[in-house]
CSV table of C-alpha atoms in Angstrom, one decimal:
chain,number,residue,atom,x,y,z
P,1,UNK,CA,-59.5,40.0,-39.1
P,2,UNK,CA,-59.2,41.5,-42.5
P,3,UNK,CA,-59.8,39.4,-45.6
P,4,UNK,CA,-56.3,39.3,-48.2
P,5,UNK,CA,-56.2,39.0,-52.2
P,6,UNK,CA,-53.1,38.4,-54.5
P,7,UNK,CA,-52.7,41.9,-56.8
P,8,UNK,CA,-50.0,42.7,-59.1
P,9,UNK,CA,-48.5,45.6,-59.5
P,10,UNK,CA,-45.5,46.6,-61.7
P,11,UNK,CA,-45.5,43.1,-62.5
P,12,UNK,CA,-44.6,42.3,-58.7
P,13,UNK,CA,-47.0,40.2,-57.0
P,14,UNK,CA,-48.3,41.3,-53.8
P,15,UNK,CA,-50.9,40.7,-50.7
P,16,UNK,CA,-53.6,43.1,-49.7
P,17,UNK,CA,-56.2,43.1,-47.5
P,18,UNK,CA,-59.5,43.5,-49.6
P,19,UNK,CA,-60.0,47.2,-48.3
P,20,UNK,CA,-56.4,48.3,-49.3
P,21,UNK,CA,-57.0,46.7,-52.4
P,22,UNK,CA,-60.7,48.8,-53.2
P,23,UNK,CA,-58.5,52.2,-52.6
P,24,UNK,CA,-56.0,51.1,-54.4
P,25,UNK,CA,-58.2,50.4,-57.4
P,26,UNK,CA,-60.2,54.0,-56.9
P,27,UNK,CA,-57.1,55.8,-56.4
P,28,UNK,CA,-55.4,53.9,-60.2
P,29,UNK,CA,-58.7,54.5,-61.6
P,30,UNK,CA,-59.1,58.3,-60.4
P,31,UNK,CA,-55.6,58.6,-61.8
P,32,UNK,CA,-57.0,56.8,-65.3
P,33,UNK,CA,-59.2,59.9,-65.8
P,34,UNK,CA,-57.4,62.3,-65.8
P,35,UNK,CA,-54.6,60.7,-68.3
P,36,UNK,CA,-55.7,58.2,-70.4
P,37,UNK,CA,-52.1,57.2,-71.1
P,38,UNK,CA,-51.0,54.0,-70.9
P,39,UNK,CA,-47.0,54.5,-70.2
P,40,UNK,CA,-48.0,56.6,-67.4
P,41,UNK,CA,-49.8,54.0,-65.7
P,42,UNK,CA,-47.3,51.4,-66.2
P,43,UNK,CA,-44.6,54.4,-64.8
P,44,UNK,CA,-47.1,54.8,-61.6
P,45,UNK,CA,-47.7,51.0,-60.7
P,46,UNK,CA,-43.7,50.6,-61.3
P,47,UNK,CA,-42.8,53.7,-58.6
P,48,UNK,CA,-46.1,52.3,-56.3
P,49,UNK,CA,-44.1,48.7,-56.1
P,50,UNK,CA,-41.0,50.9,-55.5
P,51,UNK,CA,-42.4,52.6,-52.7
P,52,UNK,CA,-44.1,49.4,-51.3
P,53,UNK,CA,-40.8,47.3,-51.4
P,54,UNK,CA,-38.6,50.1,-49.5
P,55,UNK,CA,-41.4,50.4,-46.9
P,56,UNK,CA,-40.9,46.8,-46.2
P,57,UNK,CA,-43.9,45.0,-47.8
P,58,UNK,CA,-42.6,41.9,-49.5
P,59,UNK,CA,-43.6,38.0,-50.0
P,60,UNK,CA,-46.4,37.9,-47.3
P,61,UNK,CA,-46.5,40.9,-45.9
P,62,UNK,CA,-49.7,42.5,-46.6
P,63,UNK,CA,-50.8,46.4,-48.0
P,64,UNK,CA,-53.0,47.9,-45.6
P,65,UNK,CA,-54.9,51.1,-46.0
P,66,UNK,CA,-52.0,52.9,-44.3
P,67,UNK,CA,-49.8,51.7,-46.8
P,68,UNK,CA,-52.0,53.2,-49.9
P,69,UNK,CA,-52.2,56.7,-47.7
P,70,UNK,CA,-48.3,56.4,-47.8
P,71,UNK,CA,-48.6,55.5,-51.5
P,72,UNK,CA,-50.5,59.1,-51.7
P,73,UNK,CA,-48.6,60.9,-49.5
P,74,UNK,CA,-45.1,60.6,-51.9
P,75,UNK,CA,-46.9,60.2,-55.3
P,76,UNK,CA,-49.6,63.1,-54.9
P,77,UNK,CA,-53.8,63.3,-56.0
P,78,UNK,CA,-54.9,62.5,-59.0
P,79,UNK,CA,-55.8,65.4,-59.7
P,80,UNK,CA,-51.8,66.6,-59.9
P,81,UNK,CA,-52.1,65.1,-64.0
P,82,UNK,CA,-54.7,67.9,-64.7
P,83,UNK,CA,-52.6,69.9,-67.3
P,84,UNK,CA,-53.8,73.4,-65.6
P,85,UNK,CA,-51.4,75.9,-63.5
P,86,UNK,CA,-52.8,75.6,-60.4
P,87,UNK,CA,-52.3,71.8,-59.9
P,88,UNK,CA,-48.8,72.1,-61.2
P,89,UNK,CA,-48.2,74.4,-58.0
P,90,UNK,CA,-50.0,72.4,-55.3
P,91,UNK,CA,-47.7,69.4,-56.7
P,92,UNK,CA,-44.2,71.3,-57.0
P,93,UNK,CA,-41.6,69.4,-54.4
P,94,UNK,CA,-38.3,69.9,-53.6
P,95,UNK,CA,-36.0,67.9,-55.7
P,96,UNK,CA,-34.3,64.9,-54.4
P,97,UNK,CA,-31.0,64.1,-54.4
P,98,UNK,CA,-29.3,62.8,-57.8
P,99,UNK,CA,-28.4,59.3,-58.4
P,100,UNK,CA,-25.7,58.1,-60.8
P,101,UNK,CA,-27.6,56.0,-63.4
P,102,UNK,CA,-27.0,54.8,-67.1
P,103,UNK,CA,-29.0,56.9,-70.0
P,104,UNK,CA,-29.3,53.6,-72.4
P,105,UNK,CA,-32.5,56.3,-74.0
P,106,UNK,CA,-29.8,59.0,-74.8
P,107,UNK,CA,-26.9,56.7,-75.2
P,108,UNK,CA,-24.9,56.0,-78.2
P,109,UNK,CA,-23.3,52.6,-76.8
P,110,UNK,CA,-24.6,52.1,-73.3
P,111,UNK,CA,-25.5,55.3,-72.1
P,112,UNK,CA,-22.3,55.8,-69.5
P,113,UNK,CA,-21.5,59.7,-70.8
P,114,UNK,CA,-25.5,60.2,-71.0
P,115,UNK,CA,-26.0,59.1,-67.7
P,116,UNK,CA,-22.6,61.6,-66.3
P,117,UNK,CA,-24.2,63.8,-68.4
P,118,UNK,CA,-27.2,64.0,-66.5
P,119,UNK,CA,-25.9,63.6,-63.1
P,120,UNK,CA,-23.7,66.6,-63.6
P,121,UNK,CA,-25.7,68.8,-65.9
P,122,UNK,CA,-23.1,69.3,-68.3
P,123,UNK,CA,-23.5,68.5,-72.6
P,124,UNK,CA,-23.5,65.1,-72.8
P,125,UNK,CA,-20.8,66.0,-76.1
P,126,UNK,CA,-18.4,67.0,-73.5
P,127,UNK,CA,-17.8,63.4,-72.3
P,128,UNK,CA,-18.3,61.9,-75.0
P,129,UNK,CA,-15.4,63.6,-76.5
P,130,UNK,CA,-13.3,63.1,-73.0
P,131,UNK,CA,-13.7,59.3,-73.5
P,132,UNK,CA,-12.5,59.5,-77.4
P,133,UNK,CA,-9.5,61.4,-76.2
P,134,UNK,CA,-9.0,59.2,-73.0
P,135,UNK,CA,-9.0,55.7,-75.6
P,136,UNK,CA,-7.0,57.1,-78.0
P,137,UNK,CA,-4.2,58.3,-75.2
P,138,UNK,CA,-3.7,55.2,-73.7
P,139,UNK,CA,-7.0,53.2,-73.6
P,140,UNK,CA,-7.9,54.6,-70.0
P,141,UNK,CA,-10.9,56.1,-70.6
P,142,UNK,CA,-12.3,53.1,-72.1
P,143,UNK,CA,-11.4,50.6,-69.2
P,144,UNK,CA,-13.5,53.5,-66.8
P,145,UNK,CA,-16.3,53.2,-69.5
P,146,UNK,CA,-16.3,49.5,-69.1
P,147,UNK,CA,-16.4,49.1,-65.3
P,148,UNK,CA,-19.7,52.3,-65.2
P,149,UNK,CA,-20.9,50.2,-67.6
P,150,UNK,CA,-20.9,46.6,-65.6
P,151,UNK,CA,-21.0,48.7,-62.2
P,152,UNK,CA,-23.7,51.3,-62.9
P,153,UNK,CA,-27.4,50.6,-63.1
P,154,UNK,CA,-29.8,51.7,-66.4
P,155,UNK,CA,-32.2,53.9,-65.7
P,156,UNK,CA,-35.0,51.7,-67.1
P,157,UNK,CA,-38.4,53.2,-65.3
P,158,UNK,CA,-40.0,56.9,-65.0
P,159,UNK,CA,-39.1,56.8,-61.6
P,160,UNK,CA,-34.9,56.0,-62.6
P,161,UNK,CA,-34.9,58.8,-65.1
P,162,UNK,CA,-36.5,61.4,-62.5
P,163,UNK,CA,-34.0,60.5,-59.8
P,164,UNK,CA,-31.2,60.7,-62.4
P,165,UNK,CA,-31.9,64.5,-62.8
P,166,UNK,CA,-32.6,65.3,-59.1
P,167,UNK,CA,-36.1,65.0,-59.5
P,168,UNK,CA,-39.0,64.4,-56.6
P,169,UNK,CA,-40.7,61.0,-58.0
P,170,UNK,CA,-44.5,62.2,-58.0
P,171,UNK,CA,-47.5,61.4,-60.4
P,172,UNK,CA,-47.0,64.6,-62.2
P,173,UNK,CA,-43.4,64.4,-62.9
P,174,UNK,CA,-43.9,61.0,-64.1
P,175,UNK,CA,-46.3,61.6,-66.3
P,176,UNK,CA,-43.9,65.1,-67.7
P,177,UNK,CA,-41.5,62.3,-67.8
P,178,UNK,CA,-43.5,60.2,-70.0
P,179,UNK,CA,-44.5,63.4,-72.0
P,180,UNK,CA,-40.8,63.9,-72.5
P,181,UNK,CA,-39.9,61.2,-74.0
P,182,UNK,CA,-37.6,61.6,-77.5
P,183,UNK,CA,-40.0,59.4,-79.6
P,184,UNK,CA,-37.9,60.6,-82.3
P,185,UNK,CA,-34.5,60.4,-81.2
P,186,UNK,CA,-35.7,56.6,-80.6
P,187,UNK,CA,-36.9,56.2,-83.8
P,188,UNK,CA,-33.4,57.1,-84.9
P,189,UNK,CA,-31.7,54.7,-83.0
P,190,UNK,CA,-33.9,51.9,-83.6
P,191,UNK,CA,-33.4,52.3,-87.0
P,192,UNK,CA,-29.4,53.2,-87.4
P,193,UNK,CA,-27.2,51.0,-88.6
P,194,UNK,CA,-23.9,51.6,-86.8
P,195,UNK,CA,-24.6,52.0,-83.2
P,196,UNK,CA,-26.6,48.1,-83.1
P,197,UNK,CA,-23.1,46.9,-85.1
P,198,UNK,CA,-20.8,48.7,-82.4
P,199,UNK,CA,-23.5,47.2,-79.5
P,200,UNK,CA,-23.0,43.8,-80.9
P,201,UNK,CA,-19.6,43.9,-81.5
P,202,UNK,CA,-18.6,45.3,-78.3
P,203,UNK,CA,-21.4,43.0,-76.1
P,204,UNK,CA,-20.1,39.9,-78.3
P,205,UNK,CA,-16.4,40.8,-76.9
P,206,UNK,CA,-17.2,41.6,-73.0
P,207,UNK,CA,-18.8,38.0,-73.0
P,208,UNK,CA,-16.0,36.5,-74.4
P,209,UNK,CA,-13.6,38.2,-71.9
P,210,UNK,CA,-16.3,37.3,-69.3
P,211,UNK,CA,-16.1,33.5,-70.3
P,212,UNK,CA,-12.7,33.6,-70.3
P,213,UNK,CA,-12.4,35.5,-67.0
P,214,UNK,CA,-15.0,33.0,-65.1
P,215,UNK,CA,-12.9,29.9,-67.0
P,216,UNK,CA,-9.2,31.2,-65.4
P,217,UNK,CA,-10.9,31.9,-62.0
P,218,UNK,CA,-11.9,28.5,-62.0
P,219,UNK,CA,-8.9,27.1,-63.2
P,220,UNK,CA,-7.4,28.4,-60.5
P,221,UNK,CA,-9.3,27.4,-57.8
P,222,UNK,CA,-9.1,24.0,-58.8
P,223,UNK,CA,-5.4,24.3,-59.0
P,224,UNK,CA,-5.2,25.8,-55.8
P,225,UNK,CA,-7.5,22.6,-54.1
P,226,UNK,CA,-5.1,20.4,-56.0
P,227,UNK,CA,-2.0,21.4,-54.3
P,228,UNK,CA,-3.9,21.6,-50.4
P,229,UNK,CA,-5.0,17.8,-51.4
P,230,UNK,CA,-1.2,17.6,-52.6
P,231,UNK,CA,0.1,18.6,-49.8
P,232,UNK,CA,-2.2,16.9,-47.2
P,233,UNK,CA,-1.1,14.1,-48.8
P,234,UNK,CA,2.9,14.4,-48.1
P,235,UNK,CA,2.0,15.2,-44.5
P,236,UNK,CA,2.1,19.3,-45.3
P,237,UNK,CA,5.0,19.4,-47.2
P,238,UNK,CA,4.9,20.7,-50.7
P,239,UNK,CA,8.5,20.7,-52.1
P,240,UNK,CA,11.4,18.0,-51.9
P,241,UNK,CA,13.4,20.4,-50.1
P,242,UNK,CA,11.4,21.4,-47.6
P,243,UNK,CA,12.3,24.9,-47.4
P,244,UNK,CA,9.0,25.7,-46.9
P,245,UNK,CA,6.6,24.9,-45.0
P,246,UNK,CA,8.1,23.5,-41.9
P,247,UNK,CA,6.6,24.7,-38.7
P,248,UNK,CA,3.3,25.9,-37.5
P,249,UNK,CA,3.4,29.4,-38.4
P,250,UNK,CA,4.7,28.7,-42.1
P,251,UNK,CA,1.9,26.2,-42.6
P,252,UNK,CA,0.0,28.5,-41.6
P,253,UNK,CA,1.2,31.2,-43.5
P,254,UNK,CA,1.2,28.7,-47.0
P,255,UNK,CA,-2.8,27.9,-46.5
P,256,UNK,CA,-3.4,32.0,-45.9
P,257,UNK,CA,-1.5,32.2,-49.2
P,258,UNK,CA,-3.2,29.4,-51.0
P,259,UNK,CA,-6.4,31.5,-49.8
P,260,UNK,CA,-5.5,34.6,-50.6
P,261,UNK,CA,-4.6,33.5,-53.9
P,262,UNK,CA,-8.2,32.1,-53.8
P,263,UNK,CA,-10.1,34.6,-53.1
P,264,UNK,CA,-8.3,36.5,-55.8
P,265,UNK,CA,-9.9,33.7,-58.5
P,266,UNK,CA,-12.8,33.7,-57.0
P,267,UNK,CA,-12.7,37.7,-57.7
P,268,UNK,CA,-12.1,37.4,-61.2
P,269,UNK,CA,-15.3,34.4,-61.4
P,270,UNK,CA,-17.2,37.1,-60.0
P,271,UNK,CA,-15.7,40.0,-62.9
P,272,UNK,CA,-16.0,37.1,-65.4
P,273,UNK,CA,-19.9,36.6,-65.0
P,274,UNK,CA,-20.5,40.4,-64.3
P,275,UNK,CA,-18.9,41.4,-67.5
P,276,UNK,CA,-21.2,38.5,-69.3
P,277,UNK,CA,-24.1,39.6,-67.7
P,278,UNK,CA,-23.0,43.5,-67.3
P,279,UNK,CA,-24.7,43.4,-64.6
P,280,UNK,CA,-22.4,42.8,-60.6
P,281,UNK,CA,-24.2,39.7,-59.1
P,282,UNK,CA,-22.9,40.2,-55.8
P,283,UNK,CA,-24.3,42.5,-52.8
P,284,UNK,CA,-22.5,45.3,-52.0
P,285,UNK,CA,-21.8,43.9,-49.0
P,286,UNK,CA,-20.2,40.7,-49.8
P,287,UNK,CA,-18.6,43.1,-52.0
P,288,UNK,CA,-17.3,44.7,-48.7
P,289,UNK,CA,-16.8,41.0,-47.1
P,290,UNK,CA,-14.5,39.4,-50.0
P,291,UNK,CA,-12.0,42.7,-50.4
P,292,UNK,CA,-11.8,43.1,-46.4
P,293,UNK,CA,-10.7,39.6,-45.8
P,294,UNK,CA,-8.0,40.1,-48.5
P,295,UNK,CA,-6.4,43.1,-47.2
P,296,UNK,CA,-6.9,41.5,-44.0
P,297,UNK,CA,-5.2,38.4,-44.8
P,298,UNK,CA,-2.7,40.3,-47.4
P,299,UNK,CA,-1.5,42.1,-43.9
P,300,UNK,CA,-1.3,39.1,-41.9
P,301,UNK,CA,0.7,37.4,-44.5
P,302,UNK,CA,3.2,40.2,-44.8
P,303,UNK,CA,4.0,40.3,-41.2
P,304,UNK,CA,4.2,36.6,-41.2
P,305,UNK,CA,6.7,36.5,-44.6
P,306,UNK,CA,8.9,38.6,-42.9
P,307,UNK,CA,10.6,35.8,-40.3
P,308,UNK,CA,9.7,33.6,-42.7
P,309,UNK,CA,11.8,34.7,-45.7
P,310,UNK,CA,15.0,34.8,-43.3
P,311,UNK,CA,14.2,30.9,-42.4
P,312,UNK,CA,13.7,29.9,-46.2
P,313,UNK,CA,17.1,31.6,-46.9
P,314,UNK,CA,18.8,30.2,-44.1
P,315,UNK,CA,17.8,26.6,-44.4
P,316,UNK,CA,18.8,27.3,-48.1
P,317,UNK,CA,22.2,28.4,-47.1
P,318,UNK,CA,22.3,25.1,-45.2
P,319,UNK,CA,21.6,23.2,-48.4
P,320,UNK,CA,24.5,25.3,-50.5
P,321,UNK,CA,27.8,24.0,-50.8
P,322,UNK,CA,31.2,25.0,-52.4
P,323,UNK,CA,34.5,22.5,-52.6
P,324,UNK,CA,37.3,23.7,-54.1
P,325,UNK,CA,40.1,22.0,-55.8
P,326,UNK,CA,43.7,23.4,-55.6
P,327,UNK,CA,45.5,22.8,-59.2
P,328,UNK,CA,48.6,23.4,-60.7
P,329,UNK,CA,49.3,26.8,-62.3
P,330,UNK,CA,47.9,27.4,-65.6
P,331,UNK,CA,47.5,29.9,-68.5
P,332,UNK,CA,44.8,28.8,-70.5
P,333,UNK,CA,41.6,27.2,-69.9
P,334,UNK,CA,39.5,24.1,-72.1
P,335,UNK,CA,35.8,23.5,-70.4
P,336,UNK,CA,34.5,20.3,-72.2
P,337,UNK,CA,30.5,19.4,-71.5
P,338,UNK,CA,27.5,21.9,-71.6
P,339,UNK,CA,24.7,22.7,-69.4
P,340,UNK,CA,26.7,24.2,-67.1
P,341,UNK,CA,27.8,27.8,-65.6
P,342,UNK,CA,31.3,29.2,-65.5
P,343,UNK,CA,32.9,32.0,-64.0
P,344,UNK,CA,36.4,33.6,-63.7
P,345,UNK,CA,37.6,35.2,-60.1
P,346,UNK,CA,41.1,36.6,-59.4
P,347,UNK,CA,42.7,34.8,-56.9
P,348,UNK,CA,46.4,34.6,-55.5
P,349,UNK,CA,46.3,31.0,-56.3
P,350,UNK,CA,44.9,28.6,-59.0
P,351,UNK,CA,41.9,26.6,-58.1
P,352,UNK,CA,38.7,25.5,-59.3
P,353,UNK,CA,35.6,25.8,-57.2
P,354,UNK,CA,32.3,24.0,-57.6
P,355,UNK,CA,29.3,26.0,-56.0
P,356,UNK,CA,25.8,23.7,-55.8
P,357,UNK,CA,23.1,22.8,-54.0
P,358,UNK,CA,22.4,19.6,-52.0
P,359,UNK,CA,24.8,16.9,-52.8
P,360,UNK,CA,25.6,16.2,-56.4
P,361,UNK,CA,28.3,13.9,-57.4
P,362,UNK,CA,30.8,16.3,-58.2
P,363,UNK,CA,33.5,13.7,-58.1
P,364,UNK,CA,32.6,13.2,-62.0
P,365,UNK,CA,34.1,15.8,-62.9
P,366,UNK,CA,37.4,15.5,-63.3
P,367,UNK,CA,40.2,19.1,-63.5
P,368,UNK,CA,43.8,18.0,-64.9
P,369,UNK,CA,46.7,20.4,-65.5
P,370,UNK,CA,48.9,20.0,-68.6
P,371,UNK,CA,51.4,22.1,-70.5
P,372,UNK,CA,49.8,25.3,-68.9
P,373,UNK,CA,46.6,24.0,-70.3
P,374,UNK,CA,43.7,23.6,-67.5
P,375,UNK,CA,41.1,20.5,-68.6
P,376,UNK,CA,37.7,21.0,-66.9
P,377,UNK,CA,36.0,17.8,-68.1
P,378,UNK,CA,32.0,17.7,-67.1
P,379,UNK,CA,31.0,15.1,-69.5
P,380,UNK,CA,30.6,12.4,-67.0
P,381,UNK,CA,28.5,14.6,-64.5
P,382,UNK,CA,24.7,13.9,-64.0
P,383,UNK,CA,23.6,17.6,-63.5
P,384,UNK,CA,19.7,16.3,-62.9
P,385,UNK,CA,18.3,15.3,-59.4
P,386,UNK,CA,15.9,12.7,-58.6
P,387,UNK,CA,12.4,14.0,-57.4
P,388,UNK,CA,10.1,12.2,-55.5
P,389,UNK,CA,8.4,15.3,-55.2
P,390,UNK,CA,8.0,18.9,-56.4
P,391,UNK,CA,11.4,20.4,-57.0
P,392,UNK,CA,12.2,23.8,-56.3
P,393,UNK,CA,15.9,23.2,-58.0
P,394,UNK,CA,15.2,20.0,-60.5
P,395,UNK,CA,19.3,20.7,-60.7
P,396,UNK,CA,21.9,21.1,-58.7
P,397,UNK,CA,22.2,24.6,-60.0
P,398,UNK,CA,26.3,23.8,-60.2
P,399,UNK,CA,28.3,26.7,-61.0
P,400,UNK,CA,32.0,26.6,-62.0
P,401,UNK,CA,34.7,29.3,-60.5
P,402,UNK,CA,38.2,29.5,-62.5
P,403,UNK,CA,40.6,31.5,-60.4
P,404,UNK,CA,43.7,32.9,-61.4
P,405,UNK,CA,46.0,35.4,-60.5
P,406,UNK,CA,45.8,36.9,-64.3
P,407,UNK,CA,42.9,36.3,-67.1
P,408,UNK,CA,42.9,33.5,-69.3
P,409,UNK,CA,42.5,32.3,-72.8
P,410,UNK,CA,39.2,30.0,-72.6
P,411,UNK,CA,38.3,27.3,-74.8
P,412,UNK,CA,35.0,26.1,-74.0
P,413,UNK,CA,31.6,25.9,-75.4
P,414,UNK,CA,29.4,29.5,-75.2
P,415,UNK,CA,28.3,29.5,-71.9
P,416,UNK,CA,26.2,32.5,-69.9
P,417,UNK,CA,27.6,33.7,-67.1
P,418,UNK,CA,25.1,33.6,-63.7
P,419,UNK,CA,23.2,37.1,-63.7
P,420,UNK,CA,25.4,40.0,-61.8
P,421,UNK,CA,28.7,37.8,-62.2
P,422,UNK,CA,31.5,38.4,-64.5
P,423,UNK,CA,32.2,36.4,-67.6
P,424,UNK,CA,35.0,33.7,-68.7
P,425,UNK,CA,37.4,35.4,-71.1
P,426,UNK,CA,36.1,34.0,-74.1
P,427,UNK,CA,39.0,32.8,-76.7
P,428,UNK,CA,38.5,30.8,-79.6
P,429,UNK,CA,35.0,28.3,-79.0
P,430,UNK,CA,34.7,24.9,-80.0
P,431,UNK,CA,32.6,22.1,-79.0
């Protein structure tokens, strides 16, 4: 049974057993002599907590001895900070792979073309000037710079800037690293002037687009509960009409859409509150989770809206009528009311037809023939339904056909014809 003490390093807390934690102290303090740098240190017990998290040592787990040989084995002796040739070649390793990090250090804004310019060794001036061009050429270049910047980690520790060259993460490369660093280049930055105006400028504007992202993800959501309770409450039907939902399948098929739409708010919450804190707050695989269930669901809808969409337009169809009145024959034509759509057809015979939907009073509209002169009188005729519920047509969408053998002089108030039909012959307009 081995006794255990609380030790911090990196500022993480951890659990040792009181032997792991005496060669852990001898092997820090070996490395103290041979560097008396502080930034190094802090570099080493950073990469040390590193190493101990990915080998599984968290909360109550606790270091053992084995753990600080493993410690050793990847970060190398003390003896690898001695500024002399020969320990620079016993502590040469192979260089890891690259990651893809941020160069806030080397940045001018927020380090996105320092960072590519690392991962690919190319002049960092290179992108820099690609993501001018791509802004001023249609703004693409700086939409990509935004999402590196929320998607794309800094490289804030020794250990981030060594793996963002390709670097093997050992006590002497940290401590080149430390060496390396552009004191003066900071200096420069720290005291600039324009690149703190552009940060605050440009940070002040992603959390505003990140408040109002998080604000219209909500809003939606809520509006999307309101219209389930909505519907719950008129026994799953959500308009007058009923053209849809009606059976089974198409209440299915409206809750998968009422979902999808969700999880398409609930995407732009989670945008919102990464571009105000630039930094993604989900795992990658919930990530993973949330956009597979959408194309998931997006599929399952489509295959469902396909019968579906022949149903809605049939029970429409069901719902739209046409009468038609025969009249007397007619050259001219005087339309008296508004708010309503005409149209002329050729026809062998005169008539007037009256195309709606559902069951307007259409006997209030009253179509007299006199001296050649046809009288289309609409003044009488209530053109507004009554809703108890959500209307997909608040009107009878009423549309008037004039047809003739020949075109005819109208005189009517301006009225637009419905999209893709032709117009009335238009003579002289009064009201």
């Amino acid at each position: 049974m081995n006794e255990i003490t609380r030790i911090h390093l990196g500022r993480q807390p951890f659990t040792a057993s009181i032997e792991a934690h005496k060669t852990l102290e001898a092997y820090i303090s070996a490395i103290q002599k041979q560097v008396n740098d502080k930034d190094v240190i802090e570099e080493v017990e950073l990469r040390m907590a590193e190493l101990l998290t990915e080998r599984g040592i968290s909360g109550d787990t606790v270091i053992l001895e084995g753990d600080i040989d493993y410690l050793k084995e990847h970060l190398g002796n003390p003896q690898d900070f001695s500024d002399s040739s020969e320990a620079e070649a016993q502590t040469e390793k192979q260089a890891e792979s690259k990651q893809f990090f941020r160069d806030p250090e080397n940045g001018m804004v927020a380090g996105v073309a320092a960072g590519l310019a690392a991962y690919f060794g190319i002049d960092v001036v290179l992108f820099r000037i690609l993501f001018v061009i791509g802004t001023l050429t249609g703004g693409w270049a700086l939409l990509i710079y935004i999402a590196l910047w929320l998607l794309v980690p800094p490289a804030k520790t020794g250990s981030d800037r060594l793996r963002m060259r390709g670097e093997s993460v050992t006590l002497s490369n940290l401590k080149d690293i430390v060496d390396r660093a552009d004191a003066t280049g900071a200096v420069k930055r720290a005291g600039g002037t324009v690149a703190p105006i552009i940060n605050t400028v440009f940070g002040v504007g992603l959390k505003l687009i990140g408040v109002a992202g998080i604000i219209t993800g909500l809003g939606i959501v809520f509006g999307l509960v309101a219209t389930r309770i909505y519907m719950a409450a008129h026994h799953g039907q959500l308009f007058q009409e009923n053209l849809f939902p009606v059976g089974a399948t198409e209440h299915f098929l409206a809750d998968l859409i009422l979902v999808l739409i969700g999880l398409i708010a609930v995407f732009g919450v989670v945008c919102g509150v990464a571009i105000f804190k630039r930094k993604w707050p989900l795992r990658g695989w919930a990530t993973g989770a949330i956009v597979g269930v959408f194309f998931v669901g997006l599929a399952t809808a489509g295959a469902l809206s396909i019968d579906t969409a022949h149903n809605v337009r049939d029970r429409y169809l069901s719902r739209a009528h046409t009468t038609t009145r025969s009249v007397e024959p007619f050259q001219n034509v005087a339309i008296t009311g508004k708010d309503i759509d005409y149209r002329w057809e050729y026809a062998e015979n005169y008539s007037v037809a009256f195309h709606y939907f559902d069951n307007p009073d259409i006997s209030k509209i009253k179509t007299t023939v006199s001296n050649n002169l046809l009288q289309i009188d609409t003044s009488a005729y209530n053109r507004d339904r009554n809703c108890s519920m959500l209307c997909v047509f608040p009107a009878y969408n009423l549309l008037i056909t004039v047809k003739g053998p020949r075109p005819l002089s109208v005189d009517s108030p301006t009225r637009p014809a419905m999209s893709g039909m032709p117009a009335l012959p238009q003579g002289t307009l009064t009201q």
